[in-house]
PDB file of C-alpha atoms in Angstrom:
ATOM      1  CA  UNK A   1      57.297 -44.336  -8.181  1.00  0.00           C
ATOM      2  CA  UNK A   2      54.526 -46.676  -9.206  1.00  0.00           C
ATOM      3  CA  UNK A   3      51.263 -47.283  -6.715  1.00  0.00           C
ATOM      4  CA  UNK A   4      51.799 -50.877  -5.414  1.00  0.00           C
ATOM      5  CA  UNK A   5      48.245 -52.621  -5.685  1.00  0.00           C
ATOM      6  CA  UNK A   6      47.292 -52.462  -2.118  1.00  0.00           C
ATOM      7  CA  UNK A   7      47.363 -48.816  -2.633  1.00  0.00           C
ATOM      8  CA  UNK A   8      44.684 -48.707  -5.702  1.00  0.00           C
ATOM      9  CA  UNK A   9      43.188 -51.248  -3.959  1.00  0.00           C
ATOM     10  CA  UNK A  10      42.851 -49.213  -0.526  1.00  0.00           C
ATOM     11  CA  UNK A  11      42.451 -45.842  -2.657  1.00  0.00           C
ATOM     12  CA  UNK A  12      39.208 -47.307  -4.769  1.00  0.00           C
ATOM     13  CA  UNK A  13      38.146 -48.547  -1.212  1.00  0.00           C
ATOM     14  CA  UNK A  14      38.075 -44.805   0.023  1.00  0.00           C
ATOM     15  CA  UNK A  15      37.384 -43.249  -3.356  1.00  0.00           C
ATOM     16  CA  UNK A  16      33.710 -45.125  -3.116  1.00  0.00           C
ATOM     17  CA  UNK A  17      33.365 -44.205   0.499  1.00  0.00           C
ATOM     18  CA  UNK A  18      34.297 -40.580   0.262  1.00  0.00           C
ATOM     19  CA  UNK A  19      32.313 -39.993  -3.022  1.00  0.00           C
ATOM     20  CA  UNK A  20      28.333 -41.389  -1.400  1.00  0.00           C
ATOM     21  CA  UNK A  21      29.522 -39.084   2.022  1.00  0.00           C
ATOM     22  CA  UNK A  22      30.540 -35.399   0.106  1.00  0.00           C
ATOM     23  CA  UNK A  23      27.456 -35.938  -2.172  1.00  0.00           C
ATOM     24  CA  UNK A  24      24.922 -37.262   1.051  1.00  0.00           C
ATOM     25  CA  UNK A  25      26.141 -34.042   2.974  1.00  0.00           C
ATOM     26  CA  UNK A  26      25.812 -31.870   0.897  1.00  0.00           C
ATOM     27  CA  UNK A  27      22.123 -32.589   0.055  1.00  0.00           C
ATOM     28  CA  UNK A  28      21.167 -32.755   3.255  1.00  0.00           C
ATOM     29  CA  UNK A  29      23.127 -28.912   4.057  1.00  0.00           C
ATOM     30  CA  UNK A  30      20.050 -27.527   1.183  1.00  0.00           C
ATOM     31  CA  UNK A  31      23.285 -26.981  -1.426  1.00  0.00           C
ATOM     32  CA  UNK A  32      21.470 -28.346  -4.474  1.00  0.00           C
ATOM     33  CA  UNK A  33      22.384 -28.532  -7.644  1.00  0.00           C
ATOM     34  CA  UNK A  34      26.129 -29.055  -6.237  1.00  0.00           C
ATOM     35  CA  UNK A  35      27.938 -32.351  -7.407  1.00  0.00           C
ATOM     36  CA  UNK A  36      31.248 -33.466  -5.716  1.00  0.00           C
ATOM     37  CA  UNK A  37      32.464 -36.349  -7.266  1.00  0.00           C
ATOM     38  CA  UNK A  38      36.522 -37.437  -5.912  1.00  0.00           C
ATOM     39  CA  UNK A  39      38.176 -38.485  -9.728  1.00  0.00           C
ATOM     40  CA  UNK A  40      41.086 -39.542  -7.780  1.00  0.00           C
ATOM     41  CA  UNK A  41      42.636 -40.938  -4.752  1.00  0.00           C
ATOM     42  CA  UNK A  42      46.493 -41.267  -3.934  1.00  0.00           C
ATOM     43  CA  UNK A  43      47.458 -43.030  -0.953  1.00  0.00           C
ATOM     44  CA  UNK A  44      50.945 -43.172   0.498  1.00  0.00           C
ATOM     45  CA  UNK A  45      52.662 -45.956   0.256  1.00  0.00           C
ATOM     46  CA  UNK A  46      53.207 -46.726   4.136  1.00  0.00           C
ATOM     47  CA  UNK A  47      48.989 -46.750   4.050  1.00  0.00           C
ATOM     48  CA  UNK A  48      49.250 -42.965   6.867  1.00  0.00           C
ATOM     49  CA  UNK A  49      47.755 -40.500   4.031  1.00  0.00           C
ATOM     50  CA  UNK A  50      45.563 -39.893   1.387  1.00  0.00           C
ATOM     51  CA  UNK A  51      45.914 -36.966  -1.488  1.00  0.00           C
ATOM     52  CA  UNK A  52      41.922 -36.721  -1.972  1.00  0.00           C
ATOM     53  CA  UNK A  53      41.235 -34.441  -5.839  1.00  0.00           C
ATOM     54  CA  UNK A  54      37.828 -33.495  -5.739  1.00  0.00           C
ATOM     55  CA  UNK A  55      36.060 -32.450  -8.772  1.00  0.00           C
ATOM     56  CA  UNK A  56      33.407 -29.806  -8.574  1.00  0.00           C
ATOM     57  CA  UNK A  57      30.014 -28.619 -10.253  1.00  0.00           C
ATOM     58  CA  UNK A  58      29.736 -25.673 -10.988  1.00  0.00           C
ATOM     59  CA  UNK A  59      33.020 -24.384 -10.219  1.00  0.00           C
ATOM     60  CA  UNK A  60      32.469 -21.687  -8.939  1.00  0.00           C
ATOM     61  CA  UNK A  61      31.712 -22.750  -5.356  1.00  0.00           C
ATOM     62  CA  UNK A  62      35.220 -25.296  -5.356  1.00  0.00           C
ATOM     63  CA  UNK A  63      37.006 -23.018  -3.259  1.00  0.00           C
ATOM     64  CA  UNK A  64      34.110 -22.509  -0.797  1.00  0.00           C
ATOM     65  CA  UNK A  65      33.858 -26.017  -0.199  1.00  0.00           C
ATOM     66  CA  UNK A  66      36.338 -27.801  -0.262  1.00  0.00           C
ATOM     67  CA  UNK A  67      37.691 -25.377   2.650  1.00  0.00           C
ATOM     68  CA  UNK A  68      34.028 -26.683   4.236  1.00  0.00           C
ATOM     69  CA  UNK A  69      35.646 -30.078   3.430  1.00  0.00           C
ATOM     70  CA  UNK A  70      38.573 -29.631   5.094  1.00  0.00           C
ATOM     71  CA  UNK A  71      36.882 -28.223   7.738  1.00  0.00           C
ATOM     72  CA  UNK A  72      35.271 -31.400   8.599  1.00  0.00           C
ATOM     73  CA  UNK A  73      38.369 -33.518   7.701  1.00  0.00           C
ATOM     74  CA  UNK A  74      37.713 -34.984  11.325  1.00  0.00           C
ATOM     75  CA  UNK A  75      34.228 -36.799  10.854  1.00  0.00           C
ATOM     76  CA  UNK A  76      34.408 -37.081   7.293  1.00  0.00           C
ATOM     77  CA  UNK A  77      37.427 -39.398   8.707  1.00  0.00           C
ATOM     78  CA  UNK A  78      35.574 -40.844  11.462  1.00  0.00           C
ATOM     79  CA  UNK A  79      31.604 -42.055   8.494  1.00  0.00           C
ATOM     80  CA  UNK A  80      34.650 -43.201   6.364  1.00  0.00           C
ATOM     81  CA  UNK A  81      36.373 -45.461   9.773  1.00  0.00           C
ATOM     82  CA  UNK A  82      32.234 -46.458  10.242  1.00  0.00           C
ATOM     83  CA  UNK A  83      32.220 -47.640   6.656  1.00  0.00           C
ATOM     84  CA  UNK A  84      34.971 -49.165   6.061  1.00  0.00           C
ATOM     85  CA  UNK A  85      35.461 -50.786   9.915  1.00  0.00           C
ATOM     86  CA  UNK A  86      35.184 -54.480   8.141  1.00  0.00           C
ATOM     87  CA  UNK A  87      37.706 -52.925   5.258  1.00  0.00           C
ATOM     88  CA  UNK A  88      40.221 -51.325   6.565  1.00  0.00           C
ATOM     89  CA  UNK A  89      42.053 -51.312   9.923  1.00  0.00           C
ATOM     90  CA  UNK A  90      43.221 -47.264   9.768  1.00  0.00           C
ATOM     91  CA  UNK A  91      41.797 -44.935   7.325  1.00  0.00           C
ATOM     92  CA  UNK A  92      44.545 -42.550   6.110  1.00  0.00           C
ATOM     93  CA  UNK A  93      44.850 -39.549   6.630  1.00  0.00           C
ATOM     94  CA  UNK A  94      42.792 -37.708   3.926  1.00  0.00           C
ATOM     95  CA  UNK A  95      44.303 -34.854   2.535  1.00  0.00           C
ATOM     96  CA  UNK A  96      41.632 -32.822   0.038  1.00  0.00           C
ATOM     97  CA  UNK A  97      42.334 -31.063  -3.128  1.00  0.00           C
ATOM     98  CA  UNK A  98      41.036 -29.629  -6.146  1.00  0.00           C
ATOM     99  CA  UNK A  99      40.934 -31.400  -8.873  1.00  0.00           C
ATOM    100  CA  UNK A 100      40.970 -28.922 -11.942  1.00  0.00           C
ATOM    101  CA  UNK A 101      41.641 -31.057 -15.170  1.00  0.00           C
ATOM    102  CA  UNK A 102      38.806 -30.336 -16.671  1.00  0.00           C
ATOM    103  CA  UNK A 103      38.697 -26.986 -16.136  1.00  0.00           C
ATOM    104  CA  UNK A 104      42.179 -27.450 -18.281  1.00  0.00           C
ATOM    105  CA  UNK A 105      40.435 -29.367 -21.136  1.00  0.00           C
ATOM    106  CA  UNK A 106      38.509 -26.392 -21.122  1.00  0.00           C
ATOM    107  CA  UNK A 107      40.407 -23.792 -21.773  1.00  0.00           C
ATOM    108  CA  UNK A 108      42.719 -26.321 -24.305  1.00  0.00           C
ATOM    109  CA  UNK A 109      39.118 -26.835 -26.876  1.00  0.00           C
ATOM    110  CA  UNK A 110      38.113 -23.288 -26.515  1.00  0.00           C
ATOM    111  CA  UNK A 111      41.278 -22.006 -27.880  1.00  0.00           C
ATOM    112  CA  UNK A 112      41.525 -25.699 -30.252  1.00  0.00           C
ATOM    113  CA  UNK A 113      37.880 -24.415 -31.998  1.00  0.00           C
ATOM    114  CA  UNK A 114      39.099 -20.695 -32.136  1.00  0.00           C
ATOM    115  CA  UNK A 115      37.788 -19.400 -35.148  1.00  0.00           C
ATOM    116  CA  UNK A 116      41.320 -16.826 -35.873  1.00  0.00           C
ATOM    117  CA  UNK A 117      44.028 -18.796 -38.006  1.00  0.00           C
ATOM    118  CA  UNK A 118      47.857 -17.158 -37.171  1.00  0.00           C
ATOM    119  CA  UNK A 119      48.647 -18.196 -40.498  1.00  0.00           C
ATOM    120  CA  UNK A 120      45.894 -15.907 -42.370  1.00  0.00           C
ATOM    121  CA  UNK A 121      46.473 -13.147 -39.555  1.00  0.00           C
ATOM    122  CA  UNK A 122      49.939 -12.830 -37.724  1.00  0.00           C
ATOM    123  CA  UNK A 123      48.164  -9.994 -36.246  1.00  0.00           C
ATOM    124  CA  UNK A 124      46.333 -12.229 -33.476  1.00  0.00           C
ATOM    125  CA  UNK A 125      48.952 -13.831 -32.111  1.00  0.00           C
ATOM    126  CA  UNK A 126      49.806 -10.540 -30.836  1.00  0.00           C
ATOM    127  CA  UNK A 127      52.339 -10.348 -27.881  1.00  0.00           C
ATOM    128  CA  UNK A 128      53.716 -14.180 -28.540  1.00  0.00           C
ATOM    129  CA  UNK A 129      54.257 -12.727 -32.795  1.00  0.00           C
ATOM    130  CA  UNK A 130      57.913 -13.593 -33.700  1.00  0.00           C
ATOM    131  CA  UNK A 131      59.958 -10.710 -35.069  1.00  0.00           C
TER     132      UNK A 131
END
């Protein structure tokens, strides 16, 4: 089902403020060189819950950071409530997920850039080779 205009509006408000909160917390926490971006926020139809998709660079710290963010969820929600008090009556429950779409796109690009051609060299297919 498609999101309503209200869901999209609330999602964009949350997204904008969460970027500032999370990036500021990472900088204050001494994590230099880490970029946290909120790639998407999907708000449920009843406006009580929101799925927040995070894109974290470098990728090797993503799981550790998301675990920390999930454990600090009440603090993040409180900060978000302070920032959006004039825009939102109630801040939805936040659920954080890693957005791995950039990693997936990178894998596809690497596959397309490979130099081995299965038409010229059928042995390069390995286990996918048809008999």
